[in-house]
Amino acid sequence: MEVLAVGNMRLVEEGVMVSWAIWNARNEMLWNGKSCSAADVVWLARTTLRQWKCAQSKRLDSISLSSNRTDTRERWSKPTAAQLKINVDGTVFKDTNKIGTGFVARDCNGRIIEAFSTISSVSCRLKIAKILSVKEALSWIKRNNKSNVILETDCILVVQVILSSVFMPSIFGLFVQDCQFILSSLSNVSIGHVKRSTNKVVHCMARGACYWSGRRFTKSDVLLALQAFILANVSI
């Protein structure tokens, strides 16, 4: 309360972040048996605050760099005849401490080229699931030598950090670097943010990862129920 009374916003921000870092350190000790020094707690608080401020300052620039701006439509829209569109999503299964990802690549007619789900225990955090789904898609694009691709996710944070130069010393930050590296080697591939309502299909794929992980669908063998769901979510 004394910090708030001073009226210095910088001190308020640091005070809040240090409180969060203490809470985070307490959880790490309680649940994972990991201890850290007071200096580490302060370093984490200041680093996280600096990264957040930097990401926020780059928000508009990051979004404008993407050729696919935030989509306000409620349904998935078809790409142009010369384009391929890939949608991805990630989710967390707290009961099993795992994460699932969903991937769907579609052509200009809205037909599936390929769809798949993955499940992993790398880290049971939603932002890790979201960034991992993007990495899976970028790897697929590179592996299949695709170009002229629009990649969509409903996580605006992921779009912002990939298109920025912010360095984050964390697991999430390492995945961001992987995405940036792969993206830099691709030709005419853009990444953009869309509303959750336009991303329903891959959200379904991510939630179904515990059943479908390792299975790949193409237009010739996609489940009828999934195909009907996909077509129902396409804008005419």
PDB file of C-alpha atoms in Angstrom:
ATOM      1  CA  MET A   1       0.000   0.000   0.000  1.00  0.00           C
ATOM      2  CA  GLU A   2       2.920   2.354   0.705  1.00  0.00           C
ATOM      3  CA  VAL A   3       4.197   1.767  -2.832  1.00  0.00           C
ATOM      4  CA  LEU A   4       0.796   2.694  -4.271  1.00  0.00           C
ATOM      5  CA  ALA A   5       0.653   5.825  -2.110  1.00  0.00           C
ATOM      6  CA  VAL A   6       3.915   7.116  -3.565  1.00  0.00           C
ATOM      7  CA  GLY A   7       2.272   7.356  -6.984  1.00  0.00           C
ATOM      8  CA  ASN A   8       5.383   6.249  -8.882  1.00  0.00           C
ATOM      9  CA  MET A   9       4.098   3.922 -11.622  1.00  0.00           C
ATOM     10  CA  ARG A  10       7.522   2.374 -12.217  1.00  0.00           C
ATOM     11  CA  LEU A  11       7.774   1.339  -8.558  1.00  0.00           C
ATOM     12  CA  VAL A  12       4.203   0.049  -8.625  1.00  0.00           C
ATOM     13  CA  GLU A  13       4.934  -2.091 -11.695  1.00  0.00           C
ATOM     14  CA  GLU A  14       8.113  -3.515 -10.164  1.00  0.00           C
ATOM     15  CA  GLY A  15       6.337  -4.158  -6.868  1.00  0.00           C
ATOM     16  CA  VAL A  16       3.579  -6.096  -8.593  1.00  0.00           C
ATOM     17  CA  MET A  17       6.048  -8.125 -10.672  1.00  0.00           C
ATOM     18  CA  VAL A  18       8.227  -8.943  -7.645  1.00  0.00           C
ATOM     19  CA  SER A  19       5.102 -10.166  -5.832  1.00  0.00           C
ATOM     20  CA  TRP A  20       4.302 -12.373  -8.819  1.00  0.00           C
ATOM     21  CA  ALA A  21       7.894 -13.673  -8.952  1.00  0.00           C
ATOM     22  CA  ILE A  22       7.781 -14.544  -5.227  1.00  0.00           C
ATOM     23  CA  TRP A  23       4.511 -16.406  -5.772  1.00  0.00           C
ATOM     24  CA  ASN A  24       6.047 -18.219  -8.763  1.00  0.00           C
ATOM     25  CA  ALA A  25       9.160 -19.156  -6.742  1.00  0.00           C
ATOM     26  CA  ARG A  26       6.959 -20.443  -3.921  1.00  0.00           C
ATOM     27  CA  ASN A  27       5.065 -22.682  -6.366  1.00  0.00           C
ATOM     28  CA  GLU A  28       8.295 -23.976  -7.883  1.00  0.00           C
ATOM     29  CA  MET A  29       9.522 -24.925  -4.406  1.00  0.00           C
ATOM     30  CA  LEU A  30       6.218 -26.442  -3.327  1.00  0.00           C
ATOM     31  CA  TRP A  31       5.382 -28.442  -6.461  1.00  0.00           C
ATOM     32  CA  ASN A  32       8.735 -29.045  -8.162  1.00  0.00           C
ATOM     33  CA  GLY A  33      11.224 -28.852  -5.285  1.00  0.00           C
ATOM     34  CA  LYS A  34      13.193 -26.100  -7.042  1.00  0.00           C
ATOM     35  CA  SER A  35      14.665 -23.289  -4.951  1.00  0.00           C
ATOM     36  CA  CYS A  36      16.096 -19.943  -6.047  1.00  0.00           C
ATOM     37  CA  SER A  37      17.796 -16.958  -4.436  1.00  0.00           C
ATOM     38  CA  ALA A  38      16.271 -13.548  -3.753  1.00  0.00           C
ATOM     39  CA  ALA A  39      18.437 -12.144  -6.553  1.00  0.00           C
ATOM     40  CA  ASP A  40      16.959 -14.680  -8.983  1.00  0.00           C
ATOM     41  CA  VAL A  41      13.443 -13.661  -7.968  1.00  0.00           C
ATOM     42  CA  VAL A  42      14.162  -9.973  -8.591  1.00  0.00           C
ATOM     43  CA  TRP A  43      15.894 -10.780 -11.897  1.00  0.00           C
ATOM     44  CA  LEU A  44      12.891 -12.808 -13.085  1.00  0.00           C
ATOM     45  CA  ALA A  45      10.494 -10.007 -12.108  1.00  0.00           C
ATOM     46  CA  ARG A  46      12.433  -7.282 -13.895  1.00  0.00           C
ATOM     47  CA  THR A  47      13.149  -9.417 -16.972  1.00  0.00           C
ATOM     48  CA  THR A  48       9.508 -10.440 -17.353  1.00  0.00           C
ATOM     49  CA  LEU A  49       8.334  -6.849 -16.917  1.00  0.00           C
ATOM     50  CA  ARG A  50      10.844  -5.594 -19.492  1.00  0.00           C
ATOM     51  CA  GLN A  51       9.805  -8.261 -21.991  1.00  0.00           C
ATOM     52  CA  TRP A  52       6.124  -7.508 -21.494  1.00  0.00           C
ATOM     53  CA  LYS A  53       6.664  -3.783 -22.030  1.00  0.00           C
ATOM     54  CA  CYS A  54       8.740  -4.430 -25.125  1.00  0.00           C
ATOM     55  CA  ALA A  55       6.131  -6.797 -26.564  1.00  0.00           C
ATOM     56  CA  GLN A  56       3.361  -4.267 -25.920  1.00  0.00           C
ATOM     57  CA  SER A  57       5.322  -1.458 -27.561  1.00  0.00           C
ATOM     58  CA  LYS A  58       5.761  -3.608 -30.670  1.00  0.00           C
ATOM     59  CA  ARG A  59       2.143  -4.771 -30.772  1.00  0.00           C
ATOM     60  CA  LEU A  60       0.881  -2.572 -33.581  1.00  0.00           C
ATOM     61  CA  ASP A  61       4.063  -2.924 -35.625  1.00  0.00           C
ATOM     62  CA  SER A  62       4.009  -6.705 -35.228  1.00  0.00           C
ATOM     63  CA  ILE A  63       0.443  -7.025 -36.397  1.00  0.00           C
ATOM     64  CA  SER A  64       0.950  -4.680 -39.355  1.00  0.00           C
ATOM     65  CA  LEU A  65       3.910  -6.772 -40.520  1.00  0.00           C
ATOM     66  CA  SER A  66       1.567  -9.678 -41.086  1.00  0.00           C
ATOM     67  CA  SER A  67      -0.176  -9.760 -44.429  1.00  0.00           C
ATOM     68  CA  ASN A  68      -3.141 -11.350 -42.667  1.00  0.00           C
ATOM     69  CA  ARG A  69      -4.514  -8.809 -40.194  1.00  0.00           C
ATOM     70  CA  THR A  70      -6.728  -9.711 -37.266  1.00  0.00           C
ATOM     71  CA  ASP A  71      -9.818 -11.310 -38.745  1.00  0.00           C
ATOM     72  CA  THR A  72     -13.143 -10.045 -37.393  1.00  0.00           C
ATOM     73  CA  ARG A  73     -15.202 -12.623 -39.277  1.00  0.00           C
ATOM     74  CA  GLU A  74     -16.901 -15.425 -37.386  1.00  0.00           C
ATOM     75  CA  ARG A  75     -16.024 -18.198 -39.860  1.00  0.00           C
ATOM     76  CA  TRP A  76     -12.898 -19.415 -41.594  1.00  0.00           C
ATOM     77  CA  SER A  77     -12.304 -17.727 -44.965  1.00  0.00           C
ATOM     78  CA  LYS A  78     -10.820 -19.340 -48.060  1.00  0.00           C
ATOM     79  CA  PRO A  79      -7.415 -18.214 -49.343  1.00  0.00           C
ATOM     80  CA  THR A  80      -6.905 -17.114 -52.935  1.00  0.00           C
ATOM     81  CA  ALA A  81      -6.436 -19.656 -55.705  1.00  0.00           C
ATOM     82  CA  ALA A  82      -2.656 -19.488 -55.440  1.00  0.00           C
ATOM     83  CA  GLN A  83      -2.529 -19.764 -51.652  1.00  0.00           C
ATOM     84  CA  LEU A  84      -2.581 -22.415 -48.964  1.00  0.00           C
ATOM     85  CA  LYS A  85      -4.018 -21.658 -45.537  1.00  0.00           C
ATOM     86  CA  ILE A  86      -2.982 -23.441 -42.353  1.00  0.00           C
ATOM     87  CA  ASN A  87      -4.740 -23.049 -39.019  1.00  0.00           C
ATOM     88  CA  VAL A  88      -3.261 -24.234 -35.727  1.00  0.00           C
ATOM     89  CA  ASP A  89      -4.191 -24.344 -32.064  1.00  0.00           C
ATOM     90  CA  GLY A  90      -2.921 -25.753 -28.784  1.00  0.00           C
ATOM     91  CA  THR A  91      -4.590 -26.836 -25.571  1.00  0.00           C
ATOM     92  CA  VAL A  92      -3.705 -28.159 -22.118  1.00  0.00           C
ATOM     93  CA  PHE A  93      -4.813 -31.434 -20.512  1.00  0.00           C
ATOM     94  CA  LYS A  94      -4.312 -30.666 -16.834  1.00  0.00           C
ATOM     95  CA  ASP A  95      -5.434 -34.097 -15.674  1.00  0.00           C
ATOM     96  CA  THR A  96      -2.570 -35.775 -17.545  1.00  0.00           C
ATOM     97  CA  ASN A  97      -0.114 -32.843 -17.413  1.00  0.00           C
ATOM     98  CA  LYS A  98       0.193 -32.837 -21.207  1.00  0.00           C
ATOM     99  CA  ILE A  99      -0.518 -30.498 -24.101  1.00  0.00           C
ATOM    100  CA  GLY A 100      -2.195 -31.142 -27.436  1.00  0.00           C
ATOM    101  CA  THR A 101      -1.850 -29.355 -30.769  1.00  0.00           C
ATOM    102  CA  GLY A 102      -4.064 -29.270 -33.837  1.00  0.00           C
ATOM    103  CA  PHE A 103      -3.137 -28.623 -37.476  1.00  0.00           C
ATOM    104  CA  VAL A 104      -5.337 -28.248 -40.567  1.00  0.00           C
ATOM    105  CA  ALA A 105      -4.060 -27.230 -44.024  1.00  0.00           C
ATOM    106  CA  ARG A 106      -6.711 -26.300 -46.618  1.00  0.00           C
ATOM    107  CA  ASP A 107      -6.759 -25.158 -50.239  1.00  0.00           C
ATOM    108  CA  CYS A 108      -8.700 -22.338 -51.925  1.00  0.00           C
ATOM    109  CA  ASN A 109     -11.846 -24.499 -51.984  1.00  0.00           C
ATOM    110  CA  GLY A 110     -11.728 -25.173 -48.269  1.00  0.00           C
ATOM    111  CA  ARG A 111     -10.787 -28.823 -48.796  1.00  0.00           C
ATOM    112  CA  ILE A 112      -8.357 -30.557 -46.461  1.00  0.00           C
ATOM    113  CA  ILE A 113      -4.850 -31.118 -47.718  1.00  0.00           C
ATOM    114  CA  GLU A 114      -3.682 -32.565 -44.421  1.00  0.00           C
ATOM    115  CA  ALA A 115      -4.790 -32.515 -40.774  1.00  0.00           C
ATOM    116  CA  PHE A 116      -3.209 -33.978 -37.665  1.00  0.00           C
ATOM    117  CA  SER A 117      -2.887 -33.695 -33.896  1.00  0.00           C
ATOM    118  CA  THR A 118       0.067 -34.169 -31.571  1.00  0.00           C
ATOM    119  CA  ILE A 119       0.327 -34.716 -27.839  1.00  0.00           C
ATOM    120  CA  SER A 120       3.347 -33.844 -25.709  1.00  0.00           C
ATOM    121  CA  SER A 121       4.449 -33.528 -22.094  1.00  0.00           C
ATOM    122  CA  VAL A 122       7.053 -30.826 -22.764  1.00  0.00           C
ATOM    123  CA  SER A 123       5.317 -28.285 -20.483  1.00  0.00           C
ATOM    124  CA  CYS A 124       1.742 -28.086 -19.249  1.00  0.00           C
ATOM    125  CA  ARG A 125       1.286 -24.394 -20.089  1.00  0.00           C
ATOM    126  CA  LEU A 126      -1.145 -22.962 -22.593  1.00  0.00           C
ATOM    127  CA  LYS A 127       1.322 -20.553 -24.213  1.00  0.00           C
ATOM    128  CA  ILE A 128       3.718 -23.463 -24.780  1.00  0.00           C
ATOM    129  CA  ALA A 129       0.918 -25.405 -26.452  1.00  0.00           C
ATOM    130  CA  LYS A 130       0.107 -22.406 -28.669  1.00  0.00           C
ATOM    131  CA  ILE A 131       3.694 -21.749 -29.768  1.00  0.00           C
ATOM    132  CA  LEU A 132       4.364 -25.464 -30.272  1.00  0.00           C
ATOM    133  CA  SER A 133       1.384 -25.688 -32.640  1.00  0.00           C
ATOM    134  CA  VAL A 134       2.914 -22.904 -34.740  1.00  0.00           C
ATOM    135  CA  LYS A 135       6.304 -24.616 -34.755  1.00  0.00           C
ATOM    136  CA  GLU A 136       4.665 -27.867 -35.925  1.00  0.00           C
ATOM    137  CA  ALA A 137       3.036 -25.967 -38.810  1.00  0.00           C
ATOM    138  CA  LEU A 138       6.226 -24.157 -39.844  1.00  0.00           C
ATOM    139  CA  SER A 139       8.133 -27.461 -39.766  1.00  0.00           C
ATOM    140  CA  TRP A 140       5.441 -29.027 -41.955  1.00  0.00           C
ATOM    141  CA  ILE A 141       5.701 -26.166 -44.458  1.00  0.00           C
ATOM    142  CA  LYS A 142       9.483 -26.523 -44.614  1.00  0.00           C
ATOM    143  CA  ARG A 143       9.411 -30.314 -44.783  1.00  0.00           C
ATOM    144  CA  ASN A 144       6.920 -30.265 -47.663  1.00  0.00           C
ATOM    145  CA  ASN A 145       8.659 -27.377 -49.443  1.00  0.00           C
ATOM    146  CA  LYS A 146       5.510 -25.220 -49.464  1.00  0.00           C
ATOM    147  CA  SER A 147       5.346 -21.505 -50.257  1.00  0.00           C
ATOM    148  CA  ASN A 148       2.665 -18.832 -50.523  1.00  0.00           C
ATOM    149  CA  VAL A 149       1.143 -19.911 -47.216  1.00  0.00           C
ATOM    150  CA  ILE A 150      -1.022 -18.083 -44.676  1.00  0.00           C
ATOM    151  CA  LEU A 151      -0.613 -19.427 -41.134  1.00  0.00           C
ATOM    152  CA  GLU A 152      -3.322 -18.522 -38.619  1.00  0.00           C
ATOM    153  CA  THR A 153      -3.540 -18.841 -34.825  1.00  0.00           C
ATOM    154  CA  ASP A 154      -5.978 -17.381 -32.310  1.00  0.00           C
ATOM    155  CA  CYS A 155      -3.146 -16.488 -29.889  1.00  0.00           C
ATOM    156  CA  ILE A 156      -2.149 -12.877 -30.523  1.00  0.00           C
ATOM    157  CA  LEU A 157       0.791 -13.146 -28.087  1.00  0.00           C
ATOM    158  CA  VAL A 158       2.403 -15.811 -30.276  1.00  0.00           C
ATOM    159  CA  VAL A 159       2.023 -13.634 -33.388  1.00  0.00           C
ATOM    160  CA  GLN A 160       3.519 -10.630 -31.601  1.00  0.00           C
ATOM    161  CA  VAL A 161       6.598 -12.345 -30.190  1.00  0.00           C
ATOM    162  CA  ILE A 162       7.440 -14.224 -33.396  1.00  0.00           C
ATOM    163  CA  LEU A 163       7.314 -10.997 -35.400  1.00  0.00           C
ATOM    164  CA  SER A 164       9.303  -9.041 -32.808  1.00  0.00           C
ATOM    165  CA  SER A 165      12.945  -9.136 -31.758  1.00  0.00           C
ATOM    166  CA  VAL A 166      12.244  -9.682 -28.058  1.00  0.00           C
ATOM    167  CA  PHE A 167      14.571 -12.223 -26.410  1.00  0.00           C
ATOM    168  CA  MET A 168      12.990 -14.388 -23.694  1.00  0.00           C
ATOM    169  CA  PRO A 169      15.255 -16.685 -21.644  1.00  0.00           C
ATOM    170  CA  SER A 170      12.652 -19.411 -21.138  1.00  0.00           C
ATOM    171  CA  ILE A 171      11.253 -22.567 -22.731  1.00  0.00           C
ATOM    172  CA  PHE A 172       8.658 -20.407 -24.442  1.00  0.00           C
ATOM    173  CA  GLY A 173      11.408 -18.107 -25.709  1.00  0.00           C
ATOM    174  CA  LEU A 174      13.354 -21.042 -27.146  1.00  0.00           C
ATOM    175  CA  PHE A 175      10.288 -22.173 -29.092  1.00  0.00           C
ATOM    176  CA  VAL A 176       9.863 -18.594 -30.343  1.00  0.00           C
ATOM    177  CA  GLN A 177      13.445 -18.613 -31.606  1.00  0.00           C
ATOM    178  CA  ASP A 178      12.853 -21.942 -33.347  1.00  0.00           C
ATOM    179  CA  CYS A 179       9.788 -20.488 -35.086  1.00  0.00           C
ATOM    180  CA  GLN A 180      11.650 -17.353 -36.122  1.00  0.00           C
ATOM    181  CA  PHE A 181      14.518 -19.411 -37.528  1.00  0.00           C
ATOM    182  CA  ILE A 182      12.245 -21.685 -39.562  1.00  0.00           C
ATOM    183  CA  LEU A 183      10.114 -18.764 -40.748  1.00  0.00           C
ATOM    184  CA  SER A 184      13.216 -16.924 -41.997  1.00  0.00           C
ATOM    185  CA  SER A 185      14.026 -19.862 -44.294  1.00  0.00           C
ATOM    186  CA  LEU A 186      10.573 -20.010 -45.889  1.00  0.00           C
ATOM    187  CA  SER A 187       9.309 -18.244 -48.995  1.00  0.00           C
ATOM    188  CA  ASN A 188       6.216 -16.037 -48.850  1.00  0.00           C
ATOM    189  CA  VAL A 189       4.814 -17.391 -45.592  1.00  0.00           C
ATOM    190  CA  SER A 190       2.907 -15.049 -43.286  1.00  0.00           C
ATOM    191  CA  ILE A 191       1.551 -15.540 -39.786  1.00  0.00           C
ATOM    192  CA  GLY A 192      -1.535 -13.780 -38.472  1.00  0.00           C
ATOM    193  CA  HIS A 193      -4.097 -13.714 -35.703  1.00  0.00           C
ATOM    194  CA  VAL A 194      -7.748 -14.718 -36.056  1.00  0.00           C
ATOM    195  CA  LYS A 195     -10.678 -14.918 -33.666  1.00  0.00           C
ATOM    196  CA  ARG A 196     -11.323 -18.162 -31.784  1.00  0.00           C
ATOM    197  CA  SER A 197     -14.630 -18.556 -33.651  1.00  0.00           C
ATOM    198  CA  THR A 198     -12.767 -18.909 -36.969  1.00  0.00           C
ATOM    199  CA  ASN A 199     -10.383 -21.431 -35.433  1.00  0.00           C
ATOM    200  CA  LYS A 200     -12.940 -23.942 -34.152  1.00  0.00           C
ATOM    201  CA  VAL A 201     -11.769 -26.810 -36.344  1.00  0.00           C
ATOM    202  CA  VAL A 202      -8.185 -26.897 -35.094  1.00  0.00           C
ATOM    203  CA  HIS A 203      -9.347 -26.320 -31.536  1.00  0.00           C
ATOM    204  CA  CYS A 204     -11.351 -29.523 -31.991  1.00  0.00           C
ATOM    205  CA  MET A 205      -8.266 -31.251 -33.405  1.00  0.00           C
ATOM    206  CA  ALA A 206      -6.146 -30.092 -30.449  1.00  0.00           C
ATOM    207  CA  ARG A 207      -8.742 -31.283 -27.935  1.00  0.00           C
ATOM    208  CA  GLY A 208      -8.879 -34.620 -29.757  1.00  0.00           C
ATOM    209  CA  ALA A 209      -5.105 -35.086 -29.629  1.00  0.00           C
ATOM    210  CA  CYS A 210      -5.432 -37.711 -26.910  1.00  0.00           C
ATOM    211  CA  TYR A 211      -7.392 -39.845 -29.408  1.00  0.00           C
ATOM    212  CA  TRP A 212      -5.884 -38.811 -32.754  1.00  0.00           C
ATOM    213  CA  SER A 213      -2.230 -38.148 -31.904  1.00  0.00           C
ATOM    214  CA  GLY A 214       0.029 -39.603 -34.561  1.00  0.00           C
ATOM    215  CA  ARG A 215      -2.806 -40.037 -37.057  1.00  0.00           C
ATOM    216  CA  ARG A 216      -2.799 -37.909 -40.204  1.00  0.00           C
ATOM    217  CA  PHE A 217      -5.877 -37.182 -42.271  1.00  0.00           C
ATOM    218  CA  THR A 218      -5.974 -36.212 -45.945  1.00  0.00           C
ATOM    219  CA  LYS A 219      -8.900 -35.362 -48.202  1.00  0.00           C
ATOM    220  CA  SER A 220      -9.212 -39.038 -49.132  1.00  0.00           C
ATOM    221  CA  ASP A 221      -9.495 -40.470 -45.614  1.00  0.00           C
ATOM    222  CA  VAL A 222     -10.758 -37.655 -43.374  1.00  0.00           C
ATOM    223  CA  LEU A 223     -13.499 -38.655 -40.950  1.00  0.00           C
ATOM    224  CA  LEU A 224     -16.954 -37.731 -42.280  1.00  0.00           C
ATOM    225  CA  ALA A 225     -17.910 -35.987 -39.033  1.00  0.00           C
ATOM    226  CA  LEU A 226     -14.722 -33.913 -39.137  1.00  0.00           C
ATOM    227  CA  GLN A 227     -15.196 -33.036 -42.804  1.00  0.00           C
ATOM    228  CA  ALA A 228     -18.782 -31.899 -42.119  1.00  0.00           C
ATOM    229  CA  PHE A 229     -17.578 -29.758 -39.207  1.00  0.00           C
ATOM    230  CA  ILE A 230     -14.893 -28.193 -41.409  1.00  0.00           C
ATOM    231  CA  LEU A 231     -17.299 -27.338 -44.228  1.00  0.00           C
ATOM    232  CA  ALA A 232     -19.832 -25.894 -41.784  1.00  0.00           C
ATOM    233  CA  ASN A 233     -17.246 -23.441 -40.471  1.00  0.00           C
ATOM    234  CA  VAL A 234     -16.277 -22.017 -43.892  1.00  0.00           C
ATOM    235  CA  SER A 235     -17.433 -18.580 -45.038  1.00  0.00           C
ATOM    236  CA  ILE A 236     -19.123 -18.639 -48.431  1.00  0.00           C
TER     237      ILE A 236
END
